[in-house]
């Protein structure tokens, strides 16, 4: 199959091609995993974006890396499944929907639960379409026939199954604990949904009077408003200052409640006064002390962060307003006697930004210790989860070795409602997949599960689990690789491993490829507040998806952050245009060549053999590096091969036979152009899918789409190592002549005499074989090649490996300048000789290095010494 007409415009226009090819791919169902038994499965599940709005550059980077892998494996003949989906994002989505309702003058309570959920599903439908459109603009080869959503009925069934089983095993429990509370969204948060920021505050020192009138005890706090809930003062049992006070009581200022002085090992004798106020309902450490001493828990705030009825005269005040007032009142009473400035770490809600309140609440928890134990054991086995880069395994293990129980209940309406019911009369708890039969006597828990609870099941719930006979689950689980950022190792990666091991007995993925964050050109995190964010859709509108994808995928090494530069995106667009123009030239010179007419069996020139050899090397390296997730190195190799080897060298050399009279040479050149372009477009396709499909469809080819074309493999019959040596010498000579011309300001159009002295007859033979290239690209008036040629008296010289070049430039050459240049070259060669000799005299290097490496260094030493001797000899000649 081949297009006889070449209708490619002179400049590549991404907009005119990208939309048409994505539709073509979808219509052809090229992205769908067919379940073919003769193919090995390869699976990736997309990290589901929150169905709350636009994708950002981080999403574009993350999904581009996945697309590279899945497109490569699909072309390599795997039954490749890339499963798409989205997350319901409980807190974030509910906040968005409630914000929209506020604009309409109503609240969720005005609507009621069912109507509010209808509004939320409308939001989901609208924004899911936005996300799919962005996926399509990026060119992601997703299997939409298997798209999932975390609130789908199938996934909801999996969530209920996991909740019930963990509850039955005692790994899910309900209890009253201090949790992280977001007063703005009025929901609990897990530990890792809290972001800690250094905040300038105060350290407030107070005197609590002893009830017996014998004095007072000094305490200090950063949150004086919580003193209203104090139920004890604690000191260390070994603190001699306070031993006589243990068991006595103090009177709580303002409140008037009598509270006991207790002894507890938790207290740090060296910090502050060595005595601490204990507020069990408002501090996690105080909660534990309260449990040990059977202290009352007095809650003095409500869910919105306002002081409640237990706060007395401060009831109804915002917690921070109360702080100001209580400080004033305590100062007036002489209780508060000192305020120190104090920089301390304060938790903020990741979602709303509100200051998190440690808050006593009855919540549902997962007991994480037993799950973490299994995950730790896995990392000691051969079939462990492999982190790329490896250093992130330590990050992961450090967290799970110190893990705390996970608060999984959220005070929201949007999400998986907790499958627990309470008996209206007895208070008995029933947990099950379905509601109790006598439902009128039971009330379901109002809360929903943390979004990360359902996301933790994503690799297997999307495959049909808990139905273990599901075809997809049996065939595609466990998955091959998870691609994600280092910022959600705790949130998501760890929890997926825990749940995968617990419910499937397998790791959920073999590899975890970790990338960094996309930052602005100054290295700052992109944010709305800084106004430095970049919408990937804007980049695509300006430069096309291929330019953005190539920049994102090749601009960083695994695990490291990526800086965004518009200039670099433009540079990748220029790369695409270079490919376009080279392809256009090749196609215009193919004269209707069909795929069947491509024949590489005939006689080939040095350039032909060289480009075919370079192609085999590039195929090997690109394939290996993609498997190693080294996309930056792949980009560098492909860029160099396409731009330098193919466009700048081979195409220019191909013009000789194409414009010549030798018909056999023309046919061979056309076949090689067609073959190399075909193979190169396939190698580049996972990175730049649109331009490669467009070019490939114009080339002589077999098949409907490059997306399912076979991946290139090394062909040893097209490997000519000797040609590479010959070509490298010719390129070195041509570059040297061009550099000399530039140095002396002699244009390429001006003919010059060129004398090339070969070191031996083998090199002489190679030079004669490549004479036509030297004549074409050096433009000599006369070209002399030999082994016994003498250097002209006035000439510019270049000493290369195996040859000496002389350019007689009478009237143009400044002898003194040439001597100065050669003396600089001697210094450079002296440095190279010294470096190599130092290496070879290093016993540590010689003892450890492979023999081949040592021989290579010795060969370099000999080469530098010979060049140095030749340059010194030339200096003497010029001075004579």
Short mmCIF file of N, CA and C in Angstrom, two decimals, residues 71-201:
data_model
loop_
_atom_site.label_atom_id
_atom_site.label_comp_id
_atom_site.label_asym_id
_atom_site.label_seq_id
_atom_site.Cartn_x
_atom_site.Cartn_y
_atom_site.Cartn_z
N UNK A 71 1.99 1.87 23.85
CA UNK A 71 2.14 1.86 22.38
C UNK A 71 3.31 0.96 21.97
N UNK A 72 4.40 1.04 22.73
CA UNK A 72 5.55 0.19 22.42
C UNK A 72 5.18 -1.29 22.53
N UNK A 73 4.56 -1.66 23.65
CA UNK A 73 4.20 -3.07 23.87
C UNK A 73 3.17 -3.54 22.86
N UNK A 74 2.25 -2.69 22.50
CA UNK A 74 1.24 -3.07 21.49
C UNK A 74 1.93 -3.38 20.16
N UNK A 75 2.90 -2.56 19.78
CA UNK A 75 3.63 -2.79 18.53
C UNK A 75 4.54 -4.01 18.63
N UNK A 76 4.98 -4.33 19.86
CA UNK A 76 5.84 -5.51 20.05
C UNK A 76 5.05 -6.81 20.07
N UNK A 77 3.73 -6.70 19.88
CA UNK A 77 2.93 -7.91 19.77
C UNK A 77 2.27 -8.37 21.05
N UNK A 78 2.29 -7.53 22.09
CA UNK A 78 1.60 -7.88 23.33
C UNK A 78 0.11 -7.61 23.20
N UNK A 79 -0.68 -8.32 23.99
CA UNK A 79 -2.10 -8.01 24.15
C UNK A 79 -2.15 -6.89 25.19
N UNK A 80 -2.01 -5.67 24.72
CA UNK A 80 -1.77 -4.53 25.60
C UNK A 80 -3.08 -3.86 26.01
N UNK A 81 -3.29 -3.78 27.30
CA UNK A 81 -4.47 -3.12 27.85
C UNK A 81 -4.04 -1.90 28.66
N UNK A 82 -4.56 -0.75 28.27
CA UNK A 82 -4.41 0.46 29.07
C UNK A 82 -5.81 0.89 29.48
N UNK A 83 -6.12 0.64 30.74
CA UNK A 83 -7.48 0.84 31.22
C UNK A 83 -7.66 2.25 31.76
N UNK A 84 -8.62 3.01 31.20
CA UNK A 84 -8.84 4.37 31.65
C UNK A 84 -9.91 4.45 32.74
N UNK A 85 -9.96 5.55 33.41
CA UNK A 85 -11.00 5.75 34.41
C UNK A 85 -10.79 7.05 35.16
N UNK A 86 -11.76 7.36 36.01
CA UNK A 86 -11.72 8.60 36.79
C UNK A 86 -12.15 8.32 38.23
N UNK A 87 -11.72 9.22 39.12
CA UNK A 87 -12.00 9.08 40.54
C UNK A 87 -13.09 10.07 40.94
N UNK A 88 -13.99 9.64 41.82
CA UNK A 88 -15.10 10.52 42.22
C UNK A 88 -14.63 11.67 43.11
N UNK A 89 -13.44 11.54 43.73
CA UNK A 89 -12.81 12.63 44.47
C UNK A 89 -13.77 13.27 45.46
N UNK A 90 -14.11 12.51 46.52
CA UNK A 90 -15.17 12.90 47.44
C UNK A 90 -15.13 14.33 47.92
N UNK A 91 -14.08 14.71 48.66
CA UNK A 91 -14.03 16.05 49.24
C UNK A 91 -13.99 17.11 48.15
N UNK A 92 -13.12 16.92 47.15
CA UNK A 92 -12.93 17.94 46.12
C UNK A 92 -14.20 18.15 45.29
N UNK A 93 -14.84 17.04 44.87
CA UNK A 93 -16.03 17.18 44.04
C UNK A 93 -17.19 17.78 44.84
N UNK A 94 -17.39 17.30 46.06
CA UNK A 94 -18.48 17.84 46.86
C UNK A 94 -18.28 19.34 47.08
N UNK A 95 -17.04 19.75 47.31
CA UNK A 95 -16.76 21.18 47.50
C UNK A 95 -17.12 21.98 46.25
N UNK A 96 -16.80 21.43 45.08
CA UNK A 96 -17.11 22.11 43.82
C UNK A 96 -18.62 22.22 43.62
N UNK A 97 -19.32 21.12 43.85
CA UNK A 97 -20.78 21.11 43.65
C UNK A 97 -21.44 22.05 44.66
N UNK A 98 -20.99 22.02 45.91
CA UNK A 98 -21.57 22.92 46.91
C UNK A 98 -21.29 24.38 46.56
N UNK A 99 -20.11 24.64 46.03
CA UNK A 99 -19.80 26.00 45.60
C UNK A 99 -20.73 26.47 44.50
N UNK A 100 -21.03 25.59 43.58
CA UNK A 100 -21.95 25.92 42.49
C UNK A 100 -23.36 26.18 43.03
N UNK A 101 -23.76 25.37 44.01
CA UNK A 101 -25.08 25.54 44.62
C UNK A 101 -25.16 26.88 45.37
N UNK A 102 -24.08 27.26 46.04
CA UNK A 102 -24.07 28.54 46.77
C UNK A 102 -24.31 29.71 45.83
N UNK A 103 -23.74 29.58 44.62
CA UNK A 103 -23.97 30.64 43.62
C UNK A 103 -25.45 30.74 43.25
N UNK A 104 -26.16 29.61 43.39
CA UNK A 104 -27.60 29.59 43.09
C UNK A 104 -28.45 29.89 44.32
N UNK A 105 -27.75 30.14 45.45
CA UNK A 105 -28.46 30.52 46.66
C UNK A 105 -29.04 29.37 47.45
N UNK A 106 -28.55 28.15 47.25
CA UNK A 106 -29.06 27.00 48.01
C UNK A 106 -27.90 26.20 48.58
N UNK A 107 -28.20 25.35 49.57
CA UNK A 107 -27.20 24.47 50.15
C UNK A 107 -27.62 23.03 49.90
N UNK A 108 -26.68 22.10 50.21
CA UNK A 108 -27.02 20.69 50.02
C UNK A 108 -28.14 20.26 50.96
N UNK A 109 -28.22 20.92 52.10
CA UNK A 109 -29.26 20.56 53.06
C UNK A 109 -30.64 21.00 52.55
N UNK A 110 -30.67 22.09 51.77
CA UNK A 110 -31.94 22.51 51.16
C UNK A 110 -32.43 21.46 50.17
N UNK A 111 -31.47 20.86 49.46
CA UNK A 111 -31.83 19.86 48.43
C UNK A 111 -32.14 18.50 49.05
N UNK A 112 -31.43 18.13 50.08
CA UNK A 112 -31.51 16.78 50.61
C UNK A 112 -30.50 15.87 49.90
N UNK A 113 -30.21 14.73 50.51
CA UNK A 113 -29.15 13.85 50.04
C UNK A 113 -29.36 13.38 48.61
N UNK A 114 -30.55 12.88 48.30
CA UNK A 114 -30.79 12.29 46.98
C UNK A 114 -30.66 13.33 45.87
N UNK A 115 -31.26 14.51 46.07
CA UNK A 115 -31.19 15.56 45.05
C UNK A 115 -29.76 16.07 44.89
N UNK A 116 -29.06 16.16 46.03
CA UNK A 116 -27.67 16.60 45.95
C UNK A 116 -26.83 15.62 45.14
N UNK A 117 -27.06 14.34 45.34
CA UNK A 117 -26.31 13.33 44.59
C UNK A 117 -26.64 13.39 43.11
N UNK A 118 -27.88 13.72 42.77
CA UNK A 118 -28.24 13.90 41.35
C UNK A 118 -27.40 15.03 40.74
N UNK A 119 -27.27 16.13 41.49
CA UNK A 119 -26.45 17.26 41.02
C UNK A 119 -24.99 16.84 40.85
N UNK A 120 -24.51 16.01 41.77
CA UNK A 120 -23.12 15.55 41.71
C UNK A 120 -22.89 14.67 40.50
N UNK A 121 -23.85 13.81 40.18
CA UNK A 121 -23.72 12.96 38.99
C UNK A 121 -23.76 13.80 37.71
N UNK A 122 -24.54 14.88 37.73
CA UNK A 122 -24.56 15.79 36.56
C UNK A 122 -23.17 16.41 36.38
N UNK A 123 -22.57 16.81 37.52
CA UNK A 123 -21.21 17.37 37.48
C UNK A 123 -20.24 16.35 36.89
N UNK A 124 -20.35 15.13 37.38
CA UNK A 124 -19.46 14.06 36.92
C UNK A 124 -19.57 13.88 35.42
N UNK A 125 -20.78 13.85 34.90
CA UNK A 125 -21.00 13.64 33.47
C UNK A 125 -20.35 14.75 32.64
N UNK A 126 -20.52 15.99 33.10
CA UNK A 126 -19.98 17.14 32.38
C UNK A 126 -18.46 17.12 32.37
N UNK A 127 -17.86 16.91 33.54
CA UNK A 127 -16.41 17.00 33.64
C UNK A 127 -15.71 15.75 33.13
N UNK A 128 -16.38 14.62 33.14
CA UNK A 128 -15.79 13.42 32.53
C UNK A 128 -15.60 13.63 31.04
N UNK A 129 -16.54 14.32 30.41
CA UNK A 129 -16.40 14.63 28.97
C UNK A 129 -15.21 15.55 28.73
N UNK A 130 -15.01 16.54 29.65
CA UNK A 130 -13.86 17.43 29.51
C UNK A 130 -12.56 16.63 29.55
N UNK A 131 -12.49 15.70 30.50
CA UNK A 131 -11.26 14.92 30.67
C UNK A 131 -11.02 14.03 29.46
N UNK A 132 -12.08 13.39 28.96
CA UNK A 132 -11.91 12.53 27.76
C UNK A 132 -11.42 13.35 26.57
N UNK A 133 -11.93 14.55 26.44
CA UNK A 133 -11.49 15.42 25.34
C UNK A 133 -10.02 15.75 25.48
N UNK A 134 -9.56 15.97 26.72
CA UNK A 134 -8.15 16.27 26.93
C UNK A 134 -7.28 15.03 26.67
N UNK A 135 -7.77 13.87 27.05
CA UNK A 135 -7.06 12.62 26.72
C UNK A 135 -6.88 12.49 25.21
N UNK A 136 -7.95 12.80 24.48
CA UNK A 136 -7.89 12.65 23.02
C UNK A 136 -6.89 13.64 22.42
N UNK A 137 -6.86 14.87 22.95
CA UNK A 137 -5.92 15.87 22.41
C UNK A 137 -4.47 15.47 22.68
N UNK A 138 -4.26 14.75 23.77
CA UNK A 138 -2.91 14.26 24.08
C UNK A 138 -2.54 13.03 23.25
N UNK A 139 -3.55 12.41 22.63
CA UNK A 139 -3.29 11.23 21.80
C UNK A 139 -3.15 9.95 22.59
N UNK A 140 -3.78 9.86 23.74
CA UNK A 140 -3.62 8.69 24.61
C UNK A 140 -4.36 7.47 24.05
N UNK A 141 -3.64 6.35 23.94
CA UNK A 141 -4.22 5.15 23.31
C UNK A 141 -4.92 4.27 24.33
N UNK A 142 -5.97 4.81 24.92
CA UNK A 142 -6.73 4.17 25.99
C UNK A 142 -7.81 3.25 25.45
N UNK A 143 -8.06 2.16 26.15
CA UNK A 143 -9.12 1.23 25.78
C UNK A 143 -10.43 1.72 26.43
N UNK A 144 -11.14 2.61 25.72
CA UNK A 144 -12.34 3.22 26.29
C UNK A 144 -13.46 2.21 26.51
N UNK A 145 -13.38 1.06 25.85
CA UNK A 145 -14.43 0.05 26.06
C UNK A 145 -14.41 -0.49 27.48
N UNK A 146 -13.32 -0.23 28.22
CA UNK A 146 -13.19 -0.73 29.60
C UNK A 146 -13.11 0.41 30.61
N UNK A 147 -13.51 1.61 30.20
CA UNK A 147 -13.40 2.75 31.11
C UNK A 147 -14.21 2.53 32.38
N UNK A 148 -13.62 2.92 33.54
CA UNK A 148 -14.29 2.74 34.83
C UNK A 148 -14.32 4.05 35.61
N UNK A 149 -15.23 4.07 36.59
CA UNK A 149 -15.38 5.21 37.49
C UNK A 149 -15.49 4.65 38.89
N UNK A 150 -14.88 5.31 39.88
CA UNK A 150 -14.81 4.70 41.21
C UNK A 150 -16.17 4.53 41.88
N UNK A 151 -17.23 5.14 41.34
CA UNK A 151 -18.58 4.92 41.88
C UNK A 151 -19.43 4.02 40.99
N UNK A 152 -18.80 3.40 39.97
CA UNK A 152 -19.52 2.40 39.16
C UNK A 152 -20.05 1.30 40.08
N UNK A 153 -21.14 0.65 39.65
CA UNK A 153 -21.72 -0.40 40.48
C UNK A 153 -20.71 -1.52 40.74
N UNK A 154 -19.93 -1.90 39.71
CA UNK A 154 -18.95 -2.97 39.89
C UNK A 154 -17.91 -2.62 40.93
N UNK A 155 -17.43 -1.37 40.89
CA UNK A 155 -16.42 -0.94 41.87
C UNK A 155 -17.03 -0.77 43.24
N UNK A 156 -18.28 -0.34 43.28
CA UNK A 156 -18.98 -0.22 44.57
C UNK A 156 -19.13 -1.59 45.23
N UNK A 157 -19.39 -2.60 44.41
CA UNK A 157 -19.50 -3.97 44.94
C UNK A 157 -18.16 -4.39 45.55
N UNK A 158 -17.07 -4.05 44.87
CA UNK A 158 -15.74 -4.39 45.38
C UNK A 158 -15.47 -3.67 46.70
N UNK A 159 -15.87 -2.40 46.79
CA UNK A 159 -15.67 -1.63 48.02
C UNK A 159 -16.43 -2.26 49.18
N UNK A 160 -17.67 -2.64 48.94
CA UNK A 160 -18.45 -3.28 50.01
C UNK A 160 -17.83 -4.60 50.44
N UNK A 161 -17.36 -5.37 49.47
CA UNK A 161 -16.73 -6.66 49.77
C UNK A 161 -15.50 -6.46 50.67
N UNK A 162 -14.68 -5.49 50.33
CA UNK A 162 -13.46 -5.23 51.10
C UNK A 162 -13.80 -4.74 52.51
N UNK A 163 -14.76 -3.82 52.59
CA UNK A 163 -15.15 -3.28 53.90
C UNK A 163 -15.65 -4.41 54.80
N UNK A 164 -16.56 -5.23 54.28
CA UNK A 164 -17.16 -6.29 55.08
C UNK A 164 -16.09 -7.29 55.53
N UNK A 165 -15.21 -7.69 54.63
CA UNK A 165 -14.20 -8.70 54.98
C UNK A 165 -13.20 -8.16 56.00
N UNK A 166 -12.78 -6.91 55.82
CA UNK A 166 -11.85 -6.33 56.79
C UNK A 166 -12.53 -6.17 58.15
N UNK A 167 -13.81 -5.84 58.14
CA UNK A 167 -14.56 -5.71 59.40
C UNK A 167 -14.66 -7.06 60.11
N UNK A 168 -14.96 -8.08 59.30
CA UNK A 168 -15.10 -9.43 59.89
C UNK A 168 -13.78 -9.93 60.45
N UNK A 169 -12.64 -9.48 59.87
CA UNK A 169 -11.32 -9.89 60.36
C UNK A 169 -10.84 -9.01 61.52
N UNK A 170 -11.64 -8.03 61.87
CA UNK A 170 -11.23 -7.12 62.94
C UNK A 170 -10.26 -6.05 62.48
N UNK A 171 -10.08 -5.90 61.18
CA UNK A 171 -9.15 -4.90 60.66
C UNK A 171 -9.84 -3.57 60.37
N UNK A 172 -11.18 -3.55 60.41
CA UNK A 172 -11.93 -2.29 60.38
C UNK A 172 -12.70 -2.22 61.69
N UNK A 173 -12.62 -1.08 62.34
CA UNK A 173 -13.32 -0.92 63.62
C UNK A 173 -13.85 0.50 63.72
N UNK A 174 -14.79 0.69 64.65
CA UNK A 174 -15.37 2.01 64.89
C UNK A 174 -15.03 2.42 66.31
N UNK A 175 -14.56 3.66 66.46
CA UNK A 175 -14.21 4.09 67.80
C UNK A 175 -14.10 5.59 67.93
N UNK A 176 -14.03 6.05 69.17
CA UNK A 176 -13.89 7.47 69.45
C UNK A 176 -12.41 7.79 69.56
N UNK A 177 -11.95 8.62 68.68
CA UNK A 177 -10.52 8.95 68.64
C UNK A 177 -10.36 10.41 68.25
N UNK A 178 -9.16 10.90 68.50
CA UNK A 178 -8.80 12.22 67.99
C UNK A 178 -8.45 12.04 66.51
N UNK A 179 -9.14 12.79 65.68
CA UNK A 179 -8.87 12.72 64.24
C UNK A 179 -8.53 14.12 63.72
N UNK A 180 -8.04 14.17 62.50
CA UNK A 180 -7.80 15.45 61.84
C UNK A 180 -9.15 15.93 61.29
N UNK A 181 -9.57 17.11 61.72
CA UNK A 181 -10.89 17.59 61.32
C UNK A 181 -10.75 18.88 60.51
N UNK A 182 -11.43 18.91 59.36
CA UNK A 182 -11.44 20.10 58.51
C UNK A 182 -12.73 20.86 58.81
N UNK A 183 -12.66 21.97 59.55
CA UNK A 183 -13.89 22.68 59.91
C UNK A 183 -14.58 23.35 58.73
N UNK A 184 -13.85 23.55 57.63
CA UNK A 184 -14.47 24.20 56.47
C UNK A 184 -15.33 23.21 55.69
N UNK A 185 -14.78 22.02 55.40
CA UNK A 185 -15.57 21.02 54.67
C UNK A 185 -16.32 20.09 55.62
N UNK A 186 -16.07 20.26 56.93
CA UNK A 186 -16.74 19.49 57.98
C UNK A 186 -16.62 17.99 57.77
N UNK A 187 -15.36 17.57 57.61
CA UNK A 187 -15.11 16.14 57.46
C UNK A 187 -13.78 15.77 58.08
N UNK A 188 -13.67 14.49 58.40
CA UNK A 188 -12.40 13.96 58.88
C UNK A 188 -11.42 13.85 57.73
N UNK A 189 -10.13 13.91 58.07
CA UNK A 189 -9.06 13.74 57.09
C UNK A 189 -8.11 12.67 57.60
N UNK A 190 -7.51 11.94 56.67
CA UNK A 190 -6.46 11.00 57.09
C UNK A 190 -5.18 11.79 57.32
N UNK A 191 -4.21 11.17 57.98
CA UNK A 191 -2.95 11.86 58.30
C UNK A 191 -2.28 12.44 57.06
N UNK A 192 -2.37 11.71 55.96
CA UNK A 192 -1.63 12.17 54.77
C UNK A 192 -2.43 13.14 53.91
N UNK A 193 -3.62 13.51 54.38
CA UNK A 193 -4.37 14.59 53.72
C UNK A 193 -4.13 15.92 54.43
N UNK A 194 -3.18 15.91 55.36
CA UNK A 194 -2.85 17.12 56.12
C UNK A 194 -1.47 17.60 55.68
N UNK A 195 -1.41 18.88 55.30
CA UNK A 195 -0.14 19.49 54.90
C UNK A 195 0.32 20.40 56.03
N UNK A 196 1.56 20.23 56.47
CA UNK A 196 2.07 21.01 57.59
C UNK A 196 2.85 22.22 57.07
N UNK A 197 2.52 23.38 57.66
CA UNK A 197 3.18 24.63 57.28
C UNK A 197 3.70 25.30 58.55
N UNK A 198 4.87 25.92 58.44
CA UNK A 198 5.41 26.68 59.58
C UNK A 198 4.64 28.00 59.70
N UNK A 199 4.10 28.22 60.89
CA UNK A 199 3.27 29.40 61.14
C UNK A 199 3.81 30.14 62.38
N UNK A 200 3.88 31.47 62.28
CA UNK A 200 4.30 32.27 63.42
C UNK A 200 3.13 32.39 64.40
N UNK A 201 3.33 31.88 65.61
CA UNK A 201 2.27 31.95 66.61
C UNK A 201 2.83 32.36 67.95
#
